[in-house]
Coordinates of C-alpha atoms and ligand atoms in Angstrom, one line a residue:
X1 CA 242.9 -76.6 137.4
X2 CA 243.8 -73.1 138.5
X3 CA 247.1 -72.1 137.8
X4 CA 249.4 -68.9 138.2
X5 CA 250.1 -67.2 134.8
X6 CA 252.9 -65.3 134.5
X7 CA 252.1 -63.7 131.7
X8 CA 249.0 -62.5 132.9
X9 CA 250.1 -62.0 136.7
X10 CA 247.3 -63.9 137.9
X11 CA 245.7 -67.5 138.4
X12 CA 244.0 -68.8 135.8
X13 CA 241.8 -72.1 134.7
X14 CA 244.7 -74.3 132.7
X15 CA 242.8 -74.8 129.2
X16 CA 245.1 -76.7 126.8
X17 CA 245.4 -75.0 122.9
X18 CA 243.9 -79.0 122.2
X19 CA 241.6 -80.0 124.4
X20 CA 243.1 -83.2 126.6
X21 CA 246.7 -82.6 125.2
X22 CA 248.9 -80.7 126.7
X23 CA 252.7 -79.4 125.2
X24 CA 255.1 -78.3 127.3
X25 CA 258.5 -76.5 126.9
X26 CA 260.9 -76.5 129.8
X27 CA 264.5 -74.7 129.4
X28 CA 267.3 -77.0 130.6
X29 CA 270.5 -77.0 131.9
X30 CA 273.1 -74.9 130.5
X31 CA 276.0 -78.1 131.1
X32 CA 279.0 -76.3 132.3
X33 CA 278.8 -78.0 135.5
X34 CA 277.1 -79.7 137.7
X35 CA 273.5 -78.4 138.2
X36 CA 272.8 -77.2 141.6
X37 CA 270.1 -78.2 144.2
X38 CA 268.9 -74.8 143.6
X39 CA 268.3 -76.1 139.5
X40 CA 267.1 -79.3 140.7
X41 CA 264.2 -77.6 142.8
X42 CA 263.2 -75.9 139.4
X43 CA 263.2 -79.2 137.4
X44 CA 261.6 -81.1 140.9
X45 CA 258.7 -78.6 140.7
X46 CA 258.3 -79.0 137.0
X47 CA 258.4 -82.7 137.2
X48 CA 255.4 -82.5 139.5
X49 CA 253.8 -80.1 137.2
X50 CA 253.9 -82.3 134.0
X51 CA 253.0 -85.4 136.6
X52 CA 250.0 -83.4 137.8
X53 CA 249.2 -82.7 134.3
X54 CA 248.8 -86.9 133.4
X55 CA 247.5 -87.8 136.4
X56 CA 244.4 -84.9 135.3
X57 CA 244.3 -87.3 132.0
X58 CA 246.0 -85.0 130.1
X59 CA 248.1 -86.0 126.7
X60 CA 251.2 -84.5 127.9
X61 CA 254.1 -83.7 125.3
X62 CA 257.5 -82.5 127.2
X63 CA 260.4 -81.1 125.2
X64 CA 263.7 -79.8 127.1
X65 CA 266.8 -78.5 125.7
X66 CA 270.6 -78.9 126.8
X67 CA 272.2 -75.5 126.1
X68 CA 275.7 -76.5 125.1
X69 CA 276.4 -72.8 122.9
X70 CA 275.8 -69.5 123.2
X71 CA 274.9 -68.8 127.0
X72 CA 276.9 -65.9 128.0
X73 CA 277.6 -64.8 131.8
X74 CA 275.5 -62.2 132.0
X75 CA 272.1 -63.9 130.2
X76 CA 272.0 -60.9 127.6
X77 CA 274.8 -60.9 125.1
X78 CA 277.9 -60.2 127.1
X79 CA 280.6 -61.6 129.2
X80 CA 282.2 -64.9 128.7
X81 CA 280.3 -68.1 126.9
X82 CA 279.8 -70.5 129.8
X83 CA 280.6 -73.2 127.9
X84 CA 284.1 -72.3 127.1
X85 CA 284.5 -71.2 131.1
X86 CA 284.0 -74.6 131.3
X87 CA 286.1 -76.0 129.1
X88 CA 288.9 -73.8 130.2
X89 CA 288.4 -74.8 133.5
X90 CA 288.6 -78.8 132.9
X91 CA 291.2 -78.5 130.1
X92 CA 288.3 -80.3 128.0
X93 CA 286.6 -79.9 124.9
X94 CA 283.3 -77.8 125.0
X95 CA 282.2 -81.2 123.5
X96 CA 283.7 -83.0 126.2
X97 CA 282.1 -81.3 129.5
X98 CA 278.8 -81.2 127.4
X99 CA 278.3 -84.6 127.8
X100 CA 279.6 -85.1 131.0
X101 CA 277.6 -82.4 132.6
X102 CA 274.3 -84.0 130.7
X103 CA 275.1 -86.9 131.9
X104 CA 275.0 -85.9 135.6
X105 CA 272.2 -83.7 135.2
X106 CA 270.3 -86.9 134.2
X107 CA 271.8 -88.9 137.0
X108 CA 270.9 -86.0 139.8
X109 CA 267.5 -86.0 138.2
X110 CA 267.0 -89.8 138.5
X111 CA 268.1 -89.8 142.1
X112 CA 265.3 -87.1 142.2
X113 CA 262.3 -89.2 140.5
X114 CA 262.4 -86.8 137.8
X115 CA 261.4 -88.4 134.8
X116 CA 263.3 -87.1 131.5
X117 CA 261.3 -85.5 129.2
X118 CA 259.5 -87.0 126.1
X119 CA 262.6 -84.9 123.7
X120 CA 265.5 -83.9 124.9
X121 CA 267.4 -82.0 122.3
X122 CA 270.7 -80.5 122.5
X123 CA 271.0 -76.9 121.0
X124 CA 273.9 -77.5 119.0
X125 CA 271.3 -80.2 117.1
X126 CA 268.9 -77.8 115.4
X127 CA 271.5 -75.0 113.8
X128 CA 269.5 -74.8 110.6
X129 CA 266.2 -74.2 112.6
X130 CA 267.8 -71.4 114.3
X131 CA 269.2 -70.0 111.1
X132 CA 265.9 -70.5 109.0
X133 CA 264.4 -68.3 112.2
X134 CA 267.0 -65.7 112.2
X135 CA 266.6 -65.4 108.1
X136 CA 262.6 -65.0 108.5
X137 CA 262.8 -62.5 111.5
X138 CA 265.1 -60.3 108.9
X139 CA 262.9 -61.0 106.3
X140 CA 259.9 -59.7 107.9
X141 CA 262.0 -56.5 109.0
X142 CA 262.1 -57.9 112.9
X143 CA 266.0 -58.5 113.1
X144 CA 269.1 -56.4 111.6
X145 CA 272.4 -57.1 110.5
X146 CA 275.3 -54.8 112.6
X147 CA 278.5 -54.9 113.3
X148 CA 278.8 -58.9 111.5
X149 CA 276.2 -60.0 114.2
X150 CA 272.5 -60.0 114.1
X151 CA 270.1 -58.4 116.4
X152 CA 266.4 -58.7 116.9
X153 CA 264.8 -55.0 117.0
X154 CA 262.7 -54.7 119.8
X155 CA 261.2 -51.1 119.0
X156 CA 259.4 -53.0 116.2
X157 CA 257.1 -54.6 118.7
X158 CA 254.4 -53.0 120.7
X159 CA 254.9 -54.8 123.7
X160 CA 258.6 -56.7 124.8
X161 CA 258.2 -56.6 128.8
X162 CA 255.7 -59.2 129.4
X163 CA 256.3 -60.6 132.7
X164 CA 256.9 -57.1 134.7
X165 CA 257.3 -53.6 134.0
X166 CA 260.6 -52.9 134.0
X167 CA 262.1 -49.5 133.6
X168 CA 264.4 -49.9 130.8
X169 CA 266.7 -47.2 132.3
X170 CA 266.9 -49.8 134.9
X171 CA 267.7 -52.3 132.2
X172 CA 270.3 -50.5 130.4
X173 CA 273.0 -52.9 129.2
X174 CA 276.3 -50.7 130.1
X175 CA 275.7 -49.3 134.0
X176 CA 276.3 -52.1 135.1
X177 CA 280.0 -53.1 136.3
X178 CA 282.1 -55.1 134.1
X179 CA 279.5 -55.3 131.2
X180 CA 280.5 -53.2 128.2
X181 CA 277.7 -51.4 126.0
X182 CA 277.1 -52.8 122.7
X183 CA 277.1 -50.0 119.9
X184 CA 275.8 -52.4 117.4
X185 CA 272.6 -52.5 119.1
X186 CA 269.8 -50.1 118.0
X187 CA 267.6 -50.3 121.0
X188 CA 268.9 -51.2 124.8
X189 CA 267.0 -54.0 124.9
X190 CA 267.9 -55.2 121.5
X191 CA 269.3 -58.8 121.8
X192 CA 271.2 -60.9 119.1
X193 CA 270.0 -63.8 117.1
X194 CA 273.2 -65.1 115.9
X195 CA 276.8 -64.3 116.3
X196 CA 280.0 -63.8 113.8
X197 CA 281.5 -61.0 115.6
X198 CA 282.3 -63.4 118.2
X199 CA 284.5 -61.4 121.1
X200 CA 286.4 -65.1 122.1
X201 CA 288.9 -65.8 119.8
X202 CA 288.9 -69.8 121.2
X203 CA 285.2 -69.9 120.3
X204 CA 285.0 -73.7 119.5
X205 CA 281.4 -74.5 118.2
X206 CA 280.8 -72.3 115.0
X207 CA 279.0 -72.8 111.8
X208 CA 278.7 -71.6 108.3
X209 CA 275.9 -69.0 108.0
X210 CA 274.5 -66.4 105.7
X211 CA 275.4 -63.9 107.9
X212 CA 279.2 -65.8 108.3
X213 CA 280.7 -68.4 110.4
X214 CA 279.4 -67.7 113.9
X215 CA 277.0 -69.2 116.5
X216 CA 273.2 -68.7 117.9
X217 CA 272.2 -66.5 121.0
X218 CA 270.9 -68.1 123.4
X219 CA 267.4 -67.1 124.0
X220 CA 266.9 -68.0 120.1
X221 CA 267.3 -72.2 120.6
X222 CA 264.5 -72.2 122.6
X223 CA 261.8 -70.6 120.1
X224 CA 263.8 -73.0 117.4
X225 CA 263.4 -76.3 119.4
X226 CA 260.4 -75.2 121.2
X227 CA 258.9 -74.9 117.8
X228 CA 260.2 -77.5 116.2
X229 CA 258.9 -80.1 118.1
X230 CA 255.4 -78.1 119.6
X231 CA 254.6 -76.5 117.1
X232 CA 253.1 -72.7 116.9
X233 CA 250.6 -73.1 119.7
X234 CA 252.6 -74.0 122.8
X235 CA 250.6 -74.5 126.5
X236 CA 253.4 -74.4 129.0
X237 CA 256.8 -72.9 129.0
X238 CA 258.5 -73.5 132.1
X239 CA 261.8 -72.2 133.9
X240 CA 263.2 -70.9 136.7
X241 CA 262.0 -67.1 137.7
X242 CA 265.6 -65.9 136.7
X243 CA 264.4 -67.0 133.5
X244 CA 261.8 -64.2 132.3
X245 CA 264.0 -61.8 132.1
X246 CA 265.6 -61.2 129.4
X247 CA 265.3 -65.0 128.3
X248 CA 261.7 -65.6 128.2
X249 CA 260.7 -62.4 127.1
X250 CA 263.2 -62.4 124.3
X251 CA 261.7 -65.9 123.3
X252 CA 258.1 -64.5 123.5
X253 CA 259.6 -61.0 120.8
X254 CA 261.4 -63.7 118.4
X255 CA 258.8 -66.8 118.3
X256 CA 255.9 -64.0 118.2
X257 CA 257.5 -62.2 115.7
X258 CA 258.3 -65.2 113.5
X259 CA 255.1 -66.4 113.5
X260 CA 252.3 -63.7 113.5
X261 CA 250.3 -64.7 116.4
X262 CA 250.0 -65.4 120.2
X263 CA 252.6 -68.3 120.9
X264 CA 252.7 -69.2 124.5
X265 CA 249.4 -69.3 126.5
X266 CA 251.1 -70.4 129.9
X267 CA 254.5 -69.3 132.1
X268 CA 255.1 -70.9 135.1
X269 CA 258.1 -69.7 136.4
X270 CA 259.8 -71.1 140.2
X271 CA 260.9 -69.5 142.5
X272 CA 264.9 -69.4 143.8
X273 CA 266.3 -71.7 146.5
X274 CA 268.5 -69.8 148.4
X275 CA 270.8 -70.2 151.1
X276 CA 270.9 -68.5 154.4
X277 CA 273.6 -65.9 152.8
X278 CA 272.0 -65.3 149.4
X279 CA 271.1 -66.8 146.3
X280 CA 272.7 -70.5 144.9
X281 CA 274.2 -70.0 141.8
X282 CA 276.4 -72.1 139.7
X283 CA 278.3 -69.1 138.7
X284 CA 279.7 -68.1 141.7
X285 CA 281.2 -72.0 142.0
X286 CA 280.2 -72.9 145.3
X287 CA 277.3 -74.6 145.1
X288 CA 275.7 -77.8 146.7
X289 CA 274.8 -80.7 144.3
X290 CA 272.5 -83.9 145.4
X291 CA 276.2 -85.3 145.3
X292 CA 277.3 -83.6 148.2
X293 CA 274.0 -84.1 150.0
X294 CA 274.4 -87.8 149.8
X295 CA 278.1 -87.6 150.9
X296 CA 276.5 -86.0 154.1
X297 CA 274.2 -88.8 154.2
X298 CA 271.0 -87.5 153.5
X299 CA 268.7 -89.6 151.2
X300 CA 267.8 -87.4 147.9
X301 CA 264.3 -88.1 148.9
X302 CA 264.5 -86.4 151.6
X303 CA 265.4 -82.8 149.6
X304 CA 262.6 -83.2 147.2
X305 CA 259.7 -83.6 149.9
X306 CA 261.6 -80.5 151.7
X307 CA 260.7 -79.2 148.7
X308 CA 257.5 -80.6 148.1
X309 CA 256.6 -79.1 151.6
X310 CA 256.4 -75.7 150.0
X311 CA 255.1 -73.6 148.0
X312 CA 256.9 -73.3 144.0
X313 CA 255.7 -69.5 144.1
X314 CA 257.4 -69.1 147.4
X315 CA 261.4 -68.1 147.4
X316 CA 262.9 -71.3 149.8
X317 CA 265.6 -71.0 152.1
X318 CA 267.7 -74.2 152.4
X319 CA 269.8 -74.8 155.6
X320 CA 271.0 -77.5 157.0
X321 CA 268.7 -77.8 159.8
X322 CA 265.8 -77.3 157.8
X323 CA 266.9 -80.0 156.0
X324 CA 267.3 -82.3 159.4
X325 CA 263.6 -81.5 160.2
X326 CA 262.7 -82.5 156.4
X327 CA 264.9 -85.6 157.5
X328 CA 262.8 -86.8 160.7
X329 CA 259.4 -85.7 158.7
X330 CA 260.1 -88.2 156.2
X331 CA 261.6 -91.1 158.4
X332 CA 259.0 -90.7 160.1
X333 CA 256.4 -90.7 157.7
X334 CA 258.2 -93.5 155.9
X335 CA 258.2 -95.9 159.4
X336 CA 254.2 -95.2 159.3
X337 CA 253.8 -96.6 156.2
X338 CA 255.8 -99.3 156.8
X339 CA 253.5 -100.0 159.4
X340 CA 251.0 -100.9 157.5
X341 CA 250.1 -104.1 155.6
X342 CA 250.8 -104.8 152.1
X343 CA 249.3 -108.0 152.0
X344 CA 246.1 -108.2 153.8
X345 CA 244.2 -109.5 150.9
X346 CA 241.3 -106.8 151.7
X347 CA 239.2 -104.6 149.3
X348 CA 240.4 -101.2 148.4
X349 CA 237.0 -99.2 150.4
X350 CA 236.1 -96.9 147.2
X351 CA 233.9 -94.4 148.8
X352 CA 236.9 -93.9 151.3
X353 CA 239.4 -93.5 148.2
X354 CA 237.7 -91.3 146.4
X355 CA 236.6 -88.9 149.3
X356 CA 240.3 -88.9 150.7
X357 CA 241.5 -88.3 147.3
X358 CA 239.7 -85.2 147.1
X359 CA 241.9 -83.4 149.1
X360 CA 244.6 -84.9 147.3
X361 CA 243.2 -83.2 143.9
X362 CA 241.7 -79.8 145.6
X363 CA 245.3 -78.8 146.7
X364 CA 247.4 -79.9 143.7
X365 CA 244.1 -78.1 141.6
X366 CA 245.0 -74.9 143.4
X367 CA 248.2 -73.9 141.6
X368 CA 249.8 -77.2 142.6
X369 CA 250.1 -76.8 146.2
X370 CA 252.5 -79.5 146.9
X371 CA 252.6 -78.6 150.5
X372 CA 248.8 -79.1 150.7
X373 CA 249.3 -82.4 148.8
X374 CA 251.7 -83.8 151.4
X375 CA 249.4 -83.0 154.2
X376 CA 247.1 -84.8 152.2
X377 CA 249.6 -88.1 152.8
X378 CA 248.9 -87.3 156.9
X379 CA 245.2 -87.2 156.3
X380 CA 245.2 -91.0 154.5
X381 CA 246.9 -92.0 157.5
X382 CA 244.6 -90.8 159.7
X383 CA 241.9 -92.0 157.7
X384 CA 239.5 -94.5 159.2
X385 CA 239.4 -97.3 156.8
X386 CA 242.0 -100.6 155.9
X387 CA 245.7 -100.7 155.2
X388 CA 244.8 -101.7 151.2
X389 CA 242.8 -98.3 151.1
X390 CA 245.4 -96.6 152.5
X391 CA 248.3 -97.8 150.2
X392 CA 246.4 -97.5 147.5
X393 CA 246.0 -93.6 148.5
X394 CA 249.4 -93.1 148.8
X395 CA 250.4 -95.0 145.8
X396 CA 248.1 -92.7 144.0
X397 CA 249.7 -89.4 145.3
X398 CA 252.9 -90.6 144.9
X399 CA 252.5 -91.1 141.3
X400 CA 252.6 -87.5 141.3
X401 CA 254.6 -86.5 144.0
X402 CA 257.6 -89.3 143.6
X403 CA 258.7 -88.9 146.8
X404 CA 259.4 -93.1 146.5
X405 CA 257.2 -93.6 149.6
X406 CA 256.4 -97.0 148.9
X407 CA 259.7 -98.2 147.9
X408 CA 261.7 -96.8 150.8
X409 CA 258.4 -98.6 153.3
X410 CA 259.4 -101.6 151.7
X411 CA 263.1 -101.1 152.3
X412 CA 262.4 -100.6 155.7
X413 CA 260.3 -103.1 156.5
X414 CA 263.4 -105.7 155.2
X415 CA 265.4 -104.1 157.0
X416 CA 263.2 -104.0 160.2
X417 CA 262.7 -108.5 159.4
X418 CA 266.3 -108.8 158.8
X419 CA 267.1 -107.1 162.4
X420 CA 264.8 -109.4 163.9
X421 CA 266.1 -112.4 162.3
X422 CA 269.5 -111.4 163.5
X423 CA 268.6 -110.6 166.8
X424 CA 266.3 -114.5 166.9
X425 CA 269.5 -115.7 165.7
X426 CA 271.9 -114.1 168.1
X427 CA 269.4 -115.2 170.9
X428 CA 269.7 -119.0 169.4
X429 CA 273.1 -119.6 169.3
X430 CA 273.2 -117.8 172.9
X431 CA 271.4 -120.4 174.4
X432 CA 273.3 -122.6 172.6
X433 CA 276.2 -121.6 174.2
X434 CA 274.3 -121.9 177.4
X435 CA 273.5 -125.3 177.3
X436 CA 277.1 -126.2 176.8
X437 CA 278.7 -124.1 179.0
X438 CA 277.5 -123.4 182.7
X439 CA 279.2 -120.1 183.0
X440 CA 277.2 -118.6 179.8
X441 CA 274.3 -119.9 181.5
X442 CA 274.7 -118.1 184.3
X443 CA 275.6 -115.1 182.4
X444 CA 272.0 -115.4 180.8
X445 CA 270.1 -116.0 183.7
X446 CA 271.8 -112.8 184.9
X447 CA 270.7 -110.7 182.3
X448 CA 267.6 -111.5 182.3
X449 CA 267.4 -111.0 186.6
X450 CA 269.1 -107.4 185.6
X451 CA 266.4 -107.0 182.9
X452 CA 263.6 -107.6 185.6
X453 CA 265.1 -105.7 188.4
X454 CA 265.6 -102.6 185.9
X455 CA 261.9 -103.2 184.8
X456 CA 260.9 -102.7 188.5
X457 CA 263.1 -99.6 188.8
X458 CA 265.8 -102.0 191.2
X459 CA 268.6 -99.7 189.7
X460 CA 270.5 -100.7 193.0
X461 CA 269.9 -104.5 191.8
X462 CA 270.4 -104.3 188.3
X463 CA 274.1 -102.3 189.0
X464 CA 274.8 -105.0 191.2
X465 CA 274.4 -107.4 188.7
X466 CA 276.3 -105.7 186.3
X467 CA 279.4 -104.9 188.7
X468 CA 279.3 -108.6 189.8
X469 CA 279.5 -109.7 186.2
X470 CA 282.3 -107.4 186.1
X471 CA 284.4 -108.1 188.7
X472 CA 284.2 -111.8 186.7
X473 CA 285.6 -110.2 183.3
X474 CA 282.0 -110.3 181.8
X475 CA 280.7 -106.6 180.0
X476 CA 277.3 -105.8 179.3
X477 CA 276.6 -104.5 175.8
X478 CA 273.2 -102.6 176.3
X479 CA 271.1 -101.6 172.7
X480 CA 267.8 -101.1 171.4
X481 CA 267.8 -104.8 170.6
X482 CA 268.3 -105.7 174.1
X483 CA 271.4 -106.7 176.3
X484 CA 274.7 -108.7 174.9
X485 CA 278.1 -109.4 176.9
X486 CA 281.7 -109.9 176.1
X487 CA 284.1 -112.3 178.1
X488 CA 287.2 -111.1 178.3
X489 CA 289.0 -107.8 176.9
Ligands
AMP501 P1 271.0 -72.9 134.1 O1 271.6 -74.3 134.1 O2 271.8 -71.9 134.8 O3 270.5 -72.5 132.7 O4 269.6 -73.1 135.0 C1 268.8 -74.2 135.0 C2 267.4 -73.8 135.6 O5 267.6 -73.6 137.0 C3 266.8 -72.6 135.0 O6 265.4 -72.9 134.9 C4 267.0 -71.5 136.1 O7 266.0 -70.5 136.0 C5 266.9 -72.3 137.3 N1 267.6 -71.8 138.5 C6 268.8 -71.1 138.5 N2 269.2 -70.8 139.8 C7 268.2 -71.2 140.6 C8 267.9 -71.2 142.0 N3 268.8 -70.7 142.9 N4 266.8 -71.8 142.5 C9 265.9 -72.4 141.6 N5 266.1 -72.4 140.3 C10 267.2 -71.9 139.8
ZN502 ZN1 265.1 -71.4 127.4

């Protein structure tokens, strides 16, 4: 499988640290509020990712954290702890809007198919991890104490920008508005490890530490869980592109320097969603959640195959026309399965599977191209072979794709036989009625002339009918399902 490193800047052949096992580190929410559709696109594409991965017969170990401490506005070390915005916000505990927030990240995600990973660990879990890090990094002369806080010390690597080269004028913390310069720091780009200087007084989550009672950075609870659970060789590190800078690449410094040798082998990193006026962001407060999306009656579904439809390298724009055309795609796609039979008792054609499948494998092979992957759904039904081999195609790509094809044909279809039955009943009890009531009767017999004459493009006749119906109190109800009347007001 060829996939974009970016680390490396370029597409590579995935090869696993363990050949057939694959672990993979995904940074989670940061649960001050809801996550965004913009987040959910990340984790969407990194669901299909680790899917992808299992359905190549990988071993697949996922770990994800909930950051709960120590984020700060600006993703380096200043501004306000999002947390405690939070908090403030809701007149809850930091506690308190943790759990609420994680809760409906894991609710959006289910409405998303995206499966929860294998460990999900809080950050305020692993404290003494992050402290035995810190200590070592010191230690090994890779972090100093200043100011009560500690910083990592980036002039002590040879190489901190990984993912781009990045002037560090550019970089430097202090041009830009509202963010003050830190004087502790040695270097610019120095970041800190742990906190005891801690610039909010109504800091709620702190602990005992050598260094005092403070708090972890950010960027170091994911080396510390990462590692805790994956070990020193990791194969995937996911996140949104936002992400690499300063996060990632202040993971890479710490986890590196800590433990002497290459860490990460893979970054795959997504692109934004943005709206038509700029980048989403949770930040800013106004923000659309799958919530909202329902509320406008759009099926969740129906945002992750507009977002399976393109590329996760690609920046996306989301409107709300693009995501009526992502609507009518998927109805329609989901009436054509619908179409066909689940129970026709025939033999799944294998030489037909596997040569459809192909496609299937070829796209998501080259850097996961989803929206290869879906065309790869039109091709099965354009296929020349049964309805078994057909659903069985689609049931295969769906295991990776989880767009819940199958599930929402199968709705339809009830809902498609219950409309019927209706409609047989309706007609039952209508002739009922006719056959005790010569008025009804005629009433029938004069749909059905109205139905003819229309047919035979007699609009002259079939007005005629429905004015003389009329003028005896009797209105025609006209519908897909065919024509009904009222007597009477
Ligand atoms: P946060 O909860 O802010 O820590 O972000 C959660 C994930 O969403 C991270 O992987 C971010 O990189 C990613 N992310 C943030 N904004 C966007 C966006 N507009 N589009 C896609 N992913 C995003
Ligand atoms: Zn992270």
């Amino acid at each position: 499988m060829q996939l974009y490193n970016s680390a490396t800047h370029q597409k590579e052949e995935f090869v696993p640290h363990v050949a057939g096992k694959v672990s993979m580190y995904t940074c989670g929410p940061t649960v001050y509020h809801f996550a965004h559709i913009g987040n959910l696109r990340t984790y969407m594409m990194e669901d299909v990712l680790e899917k992808y991965l299992r359905y190549a017969g990988y071993d697949v170990t996922r770990v994800m954290n909930i950051t709960d401490v120590g984020h700060l506005s600006s993703d380096a070390d200043e501004g306000e702890d999002k947390m405690l915005k939070g908090a403030r916000r809701e007149h809850k505990t930091v506690m308190e809007i943790a759990k609420y927030y994680t809760d409906a990240f894991f609710a959006d995600c289910a409405k998303l198919n995206v499966k929860t990973p294998d460990i999900v660990q809080p950050a305020t879990g692993c404290i003494p991890e992050y402290i035995h890090l810190v200590e070592t990094l010191i230690e090994k002369g890779y972090a100093y104490v200043a100011g009560g806080n500690v910083y990592f010390d980036t002039s002590k690597l040879e190489k901190y920008y990984i993912f781009n080269d990045f002037e560090e004028e550019d970089l430097a913390v202090g041009v830009r508005e509202g963010v003050e310069a830190d004087d502790n720091k040695r270097n610019r780009a120095d970041f800190v490890l742990w906190f005891t200087k801690s610039k909010f007084d109504d800091q709620e989550l702190k602990w005992e530490s050598p260094w005092g009672i403070g708090y972890p950075g950010w960027h170091i609870e994911c080396s510390g869980i990462c590692m805790k659970y994956l070990g020193e060789h990791l194969d995937i590190h996911c996140g949104g592109i936002d992400n690499a800078f300063p996060h990632h690449t202040n993971e890479i410094a710490q986890s590196e320097a800590y433990i002497g040798h290459p860490w990460c082998k893979h970054w795959f990193h997504v692109l934004h969603l943005n709206t038509t006026s700029g980048k989403m962001s949770k930040s800013k407060g106004e923000f659309l959640t799958v919530s909202l999306l329902e509320e406008k009656g759009y099926d969740p579904m129906v945002y992750r195959f507009f977002c399976m439809q393109s590329h996760y390298r690609r920046s996306l724009v989301f409107s709300w026309e693009n995501m009526d055309n992502a609507a009518t795609a998927y109805n329609k796609l989901i009436s054509r399965i619908a179409a066909l039979k689940p129970d026709s008792g025939e033999p799944v054609d294998e030489a037909v599977f596997a040569s459809v499948r192909e496609g299937f494998v070829k796209a998501m092979d080259n850097d996961l191209n989803t929206s290869l992957a879906v065309t790869a759904l039109y091709d099965v039904l354009k296929a020349k072979t049964n309805d078994a081999t057909k659903l069985a195609l689609i049931a295969d790509f769906d295991s990776v794709l989880s767009l819940g094809l199958l599930d929402r044909a199968a709705a339809l279809r009830d809902k498609q036989a219950a409309e019927s039955a209706a409609a047989a009943a309706a007609r039952e009890a209508e002739l009922a009625a006719a056959a005790a009531d010569p008025f009804v009767a005629e009433i029938l017999q004069l749909i059905e002339e109205r139905k003819a004459a229309k047919k035979a493009k007699n609009f002259a006749e079939a007005d005629r009918i429905r004015d003389y119906l009329a003028s005896r109190n009797v209105t025609l109800i006209d519908s897909s399902q065919g024509t009904t009347y009222k007597i009477g007001e």
